[in-house]
Coordinates of C-alpha atoms and ligand atoms in Angstrom, one line a residue:
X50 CA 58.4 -146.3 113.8
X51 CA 57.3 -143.3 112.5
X52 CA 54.2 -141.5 114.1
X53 CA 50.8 -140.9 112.4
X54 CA 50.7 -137.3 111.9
X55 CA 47.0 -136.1 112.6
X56 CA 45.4 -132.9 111.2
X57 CA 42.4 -132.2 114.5
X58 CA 39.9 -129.6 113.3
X59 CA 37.9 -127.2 115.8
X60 CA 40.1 -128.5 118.6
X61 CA 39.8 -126.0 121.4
X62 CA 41.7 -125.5 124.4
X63 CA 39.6 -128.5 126.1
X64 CA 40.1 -130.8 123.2
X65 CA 43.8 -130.2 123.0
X66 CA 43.9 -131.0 126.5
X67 CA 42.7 -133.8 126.7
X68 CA 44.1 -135.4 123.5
X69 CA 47.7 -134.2 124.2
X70 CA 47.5 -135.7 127.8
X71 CA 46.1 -139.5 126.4
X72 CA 48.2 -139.6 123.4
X73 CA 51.6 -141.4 123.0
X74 CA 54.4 -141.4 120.5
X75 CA 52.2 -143.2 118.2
X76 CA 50.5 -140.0 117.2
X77 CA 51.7 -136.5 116.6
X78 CA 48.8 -134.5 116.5
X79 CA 48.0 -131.1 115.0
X80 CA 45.3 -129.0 116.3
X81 CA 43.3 -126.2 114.2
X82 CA 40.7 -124.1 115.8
X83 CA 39.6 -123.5 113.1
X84 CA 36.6 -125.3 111.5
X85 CA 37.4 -128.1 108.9
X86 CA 35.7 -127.2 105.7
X87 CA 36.4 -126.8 102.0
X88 CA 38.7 -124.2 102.4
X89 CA 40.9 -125.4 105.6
X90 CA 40.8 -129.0 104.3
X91 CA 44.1 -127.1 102.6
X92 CA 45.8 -127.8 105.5
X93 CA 46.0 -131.7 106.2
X94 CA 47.8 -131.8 103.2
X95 CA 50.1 -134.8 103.0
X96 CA 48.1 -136.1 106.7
X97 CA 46.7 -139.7 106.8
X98 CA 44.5 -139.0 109.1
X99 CA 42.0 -136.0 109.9
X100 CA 40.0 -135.4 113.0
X101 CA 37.0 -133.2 113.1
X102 CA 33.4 -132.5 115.3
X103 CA 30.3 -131.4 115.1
X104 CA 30.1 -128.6 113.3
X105 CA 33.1 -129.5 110.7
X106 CA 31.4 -129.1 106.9
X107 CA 32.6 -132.5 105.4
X108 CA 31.0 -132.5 102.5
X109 CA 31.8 -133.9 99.3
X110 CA 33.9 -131.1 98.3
X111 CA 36.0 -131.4 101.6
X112 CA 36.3 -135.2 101.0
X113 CA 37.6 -134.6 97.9
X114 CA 40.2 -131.9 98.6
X115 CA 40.8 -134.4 101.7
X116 CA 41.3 -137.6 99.6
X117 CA 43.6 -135.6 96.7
X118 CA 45.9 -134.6 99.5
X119 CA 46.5 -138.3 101.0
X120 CA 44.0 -138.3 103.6
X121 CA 42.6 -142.0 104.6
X122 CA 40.9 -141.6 107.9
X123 CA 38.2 -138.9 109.1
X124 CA 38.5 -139.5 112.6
X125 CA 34.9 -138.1 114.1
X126 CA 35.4 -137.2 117.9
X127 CA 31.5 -137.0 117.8
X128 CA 28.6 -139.4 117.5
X129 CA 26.7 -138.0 115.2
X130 CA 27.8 -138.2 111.7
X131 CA 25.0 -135.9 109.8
X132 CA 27.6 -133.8 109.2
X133 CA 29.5 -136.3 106.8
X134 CA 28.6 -137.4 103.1
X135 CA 29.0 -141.2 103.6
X136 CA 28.4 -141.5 100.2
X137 CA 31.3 -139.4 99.0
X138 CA 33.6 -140.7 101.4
X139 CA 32.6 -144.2 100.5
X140 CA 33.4 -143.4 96.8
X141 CA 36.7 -141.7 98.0
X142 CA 37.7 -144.4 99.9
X143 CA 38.3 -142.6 103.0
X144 CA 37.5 -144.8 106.2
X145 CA 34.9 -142.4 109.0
X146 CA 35.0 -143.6 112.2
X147 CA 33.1 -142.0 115.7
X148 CA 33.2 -142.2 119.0
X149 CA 29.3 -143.7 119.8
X150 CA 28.8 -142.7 123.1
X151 CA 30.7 -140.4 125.0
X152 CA 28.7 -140.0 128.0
X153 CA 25.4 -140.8 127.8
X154 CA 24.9 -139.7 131.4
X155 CA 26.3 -136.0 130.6
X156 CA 23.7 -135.1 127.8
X157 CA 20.8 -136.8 130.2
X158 CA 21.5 -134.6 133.2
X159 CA 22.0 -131.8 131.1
X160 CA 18.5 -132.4 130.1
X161 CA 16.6 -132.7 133.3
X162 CA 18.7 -129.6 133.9
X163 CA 17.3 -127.8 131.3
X164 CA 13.6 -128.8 132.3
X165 CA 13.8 -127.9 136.2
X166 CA 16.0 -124.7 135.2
X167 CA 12.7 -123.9 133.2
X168 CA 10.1 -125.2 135.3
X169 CA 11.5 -123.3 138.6
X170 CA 12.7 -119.8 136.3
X171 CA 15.9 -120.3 138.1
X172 CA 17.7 -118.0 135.8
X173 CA 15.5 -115.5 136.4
X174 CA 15.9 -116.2 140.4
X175 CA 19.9 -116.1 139.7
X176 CA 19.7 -112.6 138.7
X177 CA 16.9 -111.4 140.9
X178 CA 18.5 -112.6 143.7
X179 CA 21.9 -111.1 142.8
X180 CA 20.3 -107.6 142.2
X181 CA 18.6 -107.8 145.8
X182 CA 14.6 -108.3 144.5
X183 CA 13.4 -111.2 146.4
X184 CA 10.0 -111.0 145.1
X185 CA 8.6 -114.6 143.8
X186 CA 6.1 -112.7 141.3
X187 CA 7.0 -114.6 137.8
X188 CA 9.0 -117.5 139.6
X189 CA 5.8 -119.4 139.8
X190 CA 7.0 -123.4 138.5
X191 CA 5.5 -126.7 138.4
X192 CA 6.0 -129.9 140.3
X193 CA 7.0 -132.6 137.6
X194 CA 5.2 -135.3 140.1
X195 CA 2.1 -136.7 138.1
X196 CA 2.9 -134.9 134.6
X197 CA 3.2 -137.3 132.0
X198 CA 6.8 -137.1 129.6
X199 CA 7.0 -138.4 126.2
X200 CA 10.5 -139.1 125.3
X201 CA 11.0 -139.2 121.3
X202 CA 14.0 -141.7 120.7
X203 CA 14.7 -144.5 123.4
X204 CA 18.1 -145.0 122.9
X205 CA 21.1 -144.8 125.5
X206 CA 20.4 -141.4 126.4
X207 CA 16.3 -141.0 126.1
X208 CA 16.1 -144.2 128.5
X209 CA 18.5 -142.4 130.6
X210 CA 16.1 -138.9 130.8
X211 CA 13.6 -141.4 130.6
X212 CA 14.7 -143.2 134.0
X213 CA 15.1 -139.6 135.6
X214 CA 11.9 -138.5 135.2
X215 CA 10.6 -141.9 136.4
X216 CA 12.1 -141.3 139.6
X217 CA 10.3 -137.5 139.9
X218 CA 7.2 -139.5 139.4
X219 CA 6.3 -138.6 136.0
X220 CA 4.2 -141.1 133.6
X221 CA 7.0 -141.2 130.8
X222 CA 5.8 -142.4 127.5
X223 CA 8.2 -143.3 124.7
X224 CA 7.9 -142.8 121.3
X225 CA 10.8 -145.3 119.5
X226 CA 10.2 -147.2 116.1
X227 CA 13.0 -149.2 115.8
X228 CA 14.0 -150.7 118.9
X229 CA 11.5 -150.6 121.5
X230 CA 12.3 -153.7 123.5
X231 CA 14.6 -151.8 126.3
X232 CA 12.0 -149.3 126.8
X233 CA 9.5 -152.1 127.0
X234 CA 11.4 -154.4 129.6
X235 CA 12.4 -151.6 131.3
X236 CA 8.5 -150.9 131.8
X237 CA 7.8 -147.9 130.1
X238 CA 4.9 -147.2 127.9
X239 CA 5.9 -147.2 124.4
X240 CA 3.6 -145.4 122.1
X241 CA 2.7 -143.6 118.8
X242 CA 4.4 -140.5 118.0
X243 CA 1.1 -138.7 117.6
X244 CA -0.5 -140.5 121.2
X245 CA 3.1 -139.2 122.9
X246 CA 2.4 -135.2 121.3
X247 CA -1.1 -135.6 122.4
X248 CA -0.5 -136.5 126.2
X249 CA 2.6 -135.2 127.3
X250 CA 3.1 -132.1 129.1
X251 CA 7.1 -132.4 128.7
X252 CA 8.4 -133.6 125.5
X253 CA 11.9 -134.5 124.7
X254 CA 13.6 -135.4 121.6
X255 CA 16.7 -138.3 122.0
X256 CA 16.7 -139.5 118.4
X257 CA 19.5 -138.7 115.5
X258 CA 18.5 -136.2 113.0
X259 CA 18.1 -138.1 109.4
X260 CA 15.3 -137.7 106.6
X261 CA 12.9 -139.4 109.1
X262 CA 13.3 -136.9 111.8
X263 CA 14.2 -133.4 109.8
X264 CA 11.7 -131.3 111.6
X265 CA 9.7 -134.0 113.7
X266 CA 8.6 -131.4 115.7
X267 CA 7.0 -128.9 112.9
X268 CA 3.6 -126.8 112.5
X269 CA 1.8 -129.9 112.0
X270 CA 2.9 -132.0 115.2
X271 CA 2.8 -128.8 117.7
X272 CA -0.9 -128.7 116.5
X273 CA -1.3 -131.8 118.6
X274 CA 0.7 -131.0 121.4
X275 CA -0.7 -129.9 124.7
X276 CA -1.5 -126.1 125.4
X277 CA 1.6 -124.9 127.6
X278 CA 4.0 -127.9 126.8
X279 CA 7.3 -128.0 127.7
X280 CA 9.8 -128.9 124.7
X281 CA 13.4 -129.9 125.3
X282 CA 16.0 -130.8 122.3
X283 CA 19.4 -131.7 123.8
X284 CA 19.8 -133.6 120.1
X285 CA 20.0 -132.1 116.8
X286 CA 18.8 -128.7 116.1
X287 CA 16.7 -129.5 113.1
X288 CA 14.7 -131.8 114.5
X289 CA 12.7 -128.8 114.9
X290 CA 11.2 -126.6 112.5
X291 CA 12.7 -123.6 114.3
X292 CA 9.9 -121.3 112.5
X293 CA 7.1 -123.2 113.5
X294 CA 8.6 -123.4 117.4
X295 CA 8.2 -119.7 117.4
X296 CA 5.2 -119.5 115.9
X297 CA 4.0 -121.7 118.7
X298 CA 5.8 -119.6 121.8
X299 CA 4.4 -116.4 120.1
X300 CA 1.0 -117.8 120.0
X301 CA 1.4 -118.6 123.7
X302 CA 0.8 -122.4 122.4
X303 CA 4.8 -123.5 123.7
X304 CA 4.9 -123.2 127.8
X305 CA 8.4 -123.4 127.8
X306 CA 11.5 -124.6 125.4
X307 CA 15.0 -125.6 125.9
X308 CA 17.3 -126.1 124.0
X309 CA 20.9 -127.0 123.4
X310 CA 21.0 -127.3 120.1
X311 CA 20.1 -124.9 116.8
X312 CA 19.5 -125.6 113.1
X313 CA 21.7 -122.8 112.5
X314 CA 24.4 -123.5 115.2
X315 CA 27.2 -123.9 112.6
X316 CA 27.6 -120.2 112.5
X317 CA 27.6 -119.4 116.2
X318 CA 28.2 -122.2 118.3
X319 CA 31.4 -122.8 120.0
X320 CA 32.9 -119.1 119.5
X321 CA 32.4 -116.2 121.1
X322 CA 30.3 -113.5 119.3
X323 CA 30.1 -111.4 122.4
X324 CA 30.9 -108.4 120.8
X325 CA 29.4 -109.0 117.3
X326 CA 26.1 -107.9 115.6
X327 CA 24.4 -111.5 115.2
X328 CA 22.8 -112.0 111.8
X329 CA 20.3 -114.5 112.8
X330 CA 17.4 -113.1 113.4
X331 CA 15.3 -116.2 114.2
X332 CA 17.8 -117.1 116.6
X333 CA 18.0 -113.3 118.3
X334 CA 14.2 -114.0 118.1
X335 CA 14.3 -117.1 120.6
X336 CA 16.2 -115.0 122.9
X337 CA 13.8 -112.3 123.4
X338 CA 11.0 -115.2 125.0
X339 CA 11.4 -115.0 128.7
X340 CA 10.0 -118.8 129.0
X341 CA 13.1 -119.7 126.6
X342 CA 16.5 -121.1 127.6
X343 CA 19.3 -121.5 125.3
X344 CA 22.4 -123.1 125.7
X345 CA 25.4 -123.6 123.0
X346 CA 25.8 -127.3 122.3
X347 CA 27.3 -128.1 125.9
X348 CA 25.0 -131.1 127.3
X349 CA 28.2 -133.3 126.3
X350 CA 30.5 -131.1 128.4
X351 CA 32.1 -132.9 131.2
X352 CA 35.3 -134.0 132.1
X353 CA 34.3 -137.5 131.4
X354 CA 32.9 -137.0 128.6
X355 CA 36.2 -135.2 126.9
X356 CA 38.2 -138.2 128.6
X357 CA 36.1 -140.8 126.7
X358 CA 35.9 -138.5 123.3
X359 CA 40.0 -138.4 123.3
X360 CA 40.5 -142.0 124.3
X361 CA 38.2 -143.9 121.7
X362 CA 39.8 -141.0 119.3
X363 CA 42.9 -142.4 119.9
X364 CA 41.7 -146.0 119.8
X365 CA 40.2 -145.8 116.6
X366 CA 42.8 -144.4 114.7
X367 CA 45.3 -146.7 116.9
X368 CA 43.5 -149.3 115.4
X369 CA 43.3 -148.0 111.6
X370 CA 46.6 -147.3 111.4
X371 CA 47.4 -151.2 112.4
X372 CA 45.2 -152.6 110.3
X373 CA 42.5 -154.3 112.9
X374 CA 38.7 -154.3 112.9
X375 CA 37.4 -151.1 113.6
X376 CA 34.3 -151.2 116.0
X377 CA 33.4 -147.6 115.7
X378 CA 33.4 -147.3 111.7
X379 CA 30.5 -145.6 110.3
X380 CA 28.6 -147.0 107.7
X381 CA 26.0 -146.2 105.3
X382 CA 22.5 -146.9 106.7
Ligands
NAI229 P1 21.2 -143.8 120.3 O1 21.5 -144.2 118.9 O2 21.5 -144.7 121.5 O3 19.6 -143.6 120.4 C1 18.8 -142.9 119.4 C2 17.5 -143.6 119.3 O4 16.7 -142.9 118.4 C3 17.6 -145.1 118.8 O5 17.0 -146.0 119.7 C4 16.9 -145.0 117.5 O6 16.2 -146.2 117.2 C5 15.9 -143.9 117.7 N1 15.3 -143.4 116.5 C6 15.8 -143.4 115.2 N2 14.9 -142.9 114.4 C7 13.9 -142.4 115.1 C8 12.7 -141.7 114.8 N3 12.4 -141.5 113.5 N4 11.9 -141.4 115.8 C9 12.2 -141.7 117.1 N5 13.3 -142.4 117.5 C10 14.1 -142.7 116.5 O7 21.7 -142.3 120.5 P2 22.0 -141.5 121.8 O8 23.4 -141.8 122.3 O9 20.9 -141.7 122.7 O10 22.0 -140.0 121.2 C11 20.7 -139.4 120.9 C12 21.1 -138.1 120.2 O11 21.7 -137.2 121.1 C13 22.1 -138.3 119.1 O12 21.5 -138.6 117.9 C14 22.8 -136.9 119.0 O13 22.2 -136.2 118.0 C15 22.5 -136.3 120.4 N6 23.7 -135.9 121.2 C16 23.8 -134.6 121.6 C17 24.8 -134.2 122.4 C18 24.9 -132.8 122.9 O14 26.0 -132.4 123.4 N7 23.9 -132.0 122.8 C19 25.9 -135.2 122.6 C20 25.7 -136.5 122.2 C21 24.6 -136.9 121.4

């Protein structure tokens, strides 16, 4: 039988990895670093099936460069599919499929790292430490015992953070309008968004960015936020109104913010601009807070995590390609 030739978009060293290593002589897969976008969707010309992450511009002008050229399958090795138009590929009759969860448990620790990282300066320490200044001026943190967390979004990995900061002894409130029995059973306080701004000293966001949640965090919601509050978004960058967020750190109103995600990412994110004059200034901006801590989209990044994306990968379009049910196709919400 012949194998299904695969076109995989941003696939970088890790990706390749990990992929080449799970797949069989079913497949025959070939990678791009390069972004997938109106210009490279060129390139799966003739290829049934694309794969693509993040980042990856599949609009409706990709779809239909995609769909002209043969393809049938968008094969997401993501869970978040805000970077699709359902729509078009619905009208296109291309098939999107995802990979759900990878590892929950990744993007959770990642986020208590972020918090305690924060909390206890310990970037700050890293450096002054390595430069022989054992001074604790500036180092002062916080004990998380007794502060109260409102987690936005209790899904698999807010019940997860959620959970976590239980354990450190925190009240954890959660703010989730759609499902709210787990967080409910599992004994957690679920609230209204604006009761969860106006009591929580740490506040996370765990939900998907859609119209609903574009900016949930904006001018208007910091206003009722706690003076000094910490803000963590391991989810989608524009779930913040980036503007407003440093508005609020200027105005000494923000304590502390982490992120791992950026409204602008697309331009910056996995790549390395070391030696390039960034444009963004709003991003440069962020940098510049010394109560800020970036980092670029890797809360997902373990080896489990890239063993799980590049199985279910394989899965999905294992199962396409033979015609079965597929249990991770996306559809239109
Ligand atoms: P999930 O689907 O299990 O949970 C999301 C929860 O948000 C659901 O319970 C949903 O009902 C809730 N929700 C929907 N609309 C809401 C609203 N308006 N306000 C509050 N909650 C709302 O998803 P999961 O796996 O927990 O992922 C959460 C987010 O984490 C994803 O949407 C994705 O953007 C992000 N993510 C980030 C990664 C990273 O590497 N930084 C990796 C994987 C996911």
């Amino acid at each position: 039988m012949k194998p299904t030739h695969v076109a995989v978009f941003s696939a970088k060293p890790y990706d390749q990895a990990y992929l080449t290593e799970m797949a069989d002589e079913r497949v025959s897969l070939c990678f791009y670093e390069m972004a997938l976008n109106p210009m490279t969707a060129a390139l799966a010309k003739d290829v049934e099936v694309v794969s693509a992450f993040v980042n990856d511009d599949i609009s409706a002008e990709t779809l239909k460069m995609l769909a002209e050229n043969g393809t049938r399958l968008i094969a997401l090795r993501c869970a978040g599919v805000n970077q699709v138009d359902l729509t078009a590929a619905n009208k296109l009759g291309i098939t999107v499929v995802n990979v759900p969860a990878y590892s929950p448990y990744a993007v959770a620790e990642h986020t208590i790292a972020l918090m305690l990282a924060l909390s206890r300066k310990i970037p700050r320490a890293y450096n002054r430490v390595r430069d022989g200044n054992f001074s604790l001026d500036g180092l002062l943190g916080f004990d998380f015992f007794g502060k109260t967390a409102g987690i936005i979004g209790g899904g698999k990995i807010g019940m997860l953070v959620a959970e976590r900061l239980r354990a450190f002894g925190c009240q954890v409130l959660i703010y989730e309008p759609h499902n709210a029995e787990p967080a409910k059973q599992a004994g957690f306080d679920v609230v209204t968004l604006d009761s969860l701004l106006g009591q929580s000293n740490i506040i996370s966001l765990h939900c998907p960015l859609n119209d609903a949640t574009h900016h949930i965090i904006n001018a208007a919601s910091l206003r009722l936020t706690k003076p000094g509050v910490m803000l963590i978004n391991t989810s989608r960058g524009a779930l913040l109104d980036t503007v407003a967020v440093l508005d609020a750190l200027k105005a000494l109103h923000i304590g502390y913010l982490g992120i791992d995600v950026y409204e602008q990412e697309g331009s910056l994110f996995f790549e390395d601009h070391s030696t390039d004059i960034i444009q963004d200034d709003i991003f440069q901006r962020l940098l510049t807070f010394p109560n800020v801590l970036v980092t670029g989209h890797q809360a997902y990044f373990t080896r489990e995590a890239l063993q799980h994306i590049a199985q279910t990968t394989l899965q999905n379009i294992d199962d396409f390609m033979a015609g079965k049910a597929l249990k991770n196709r996306v559809v239109i919400r």
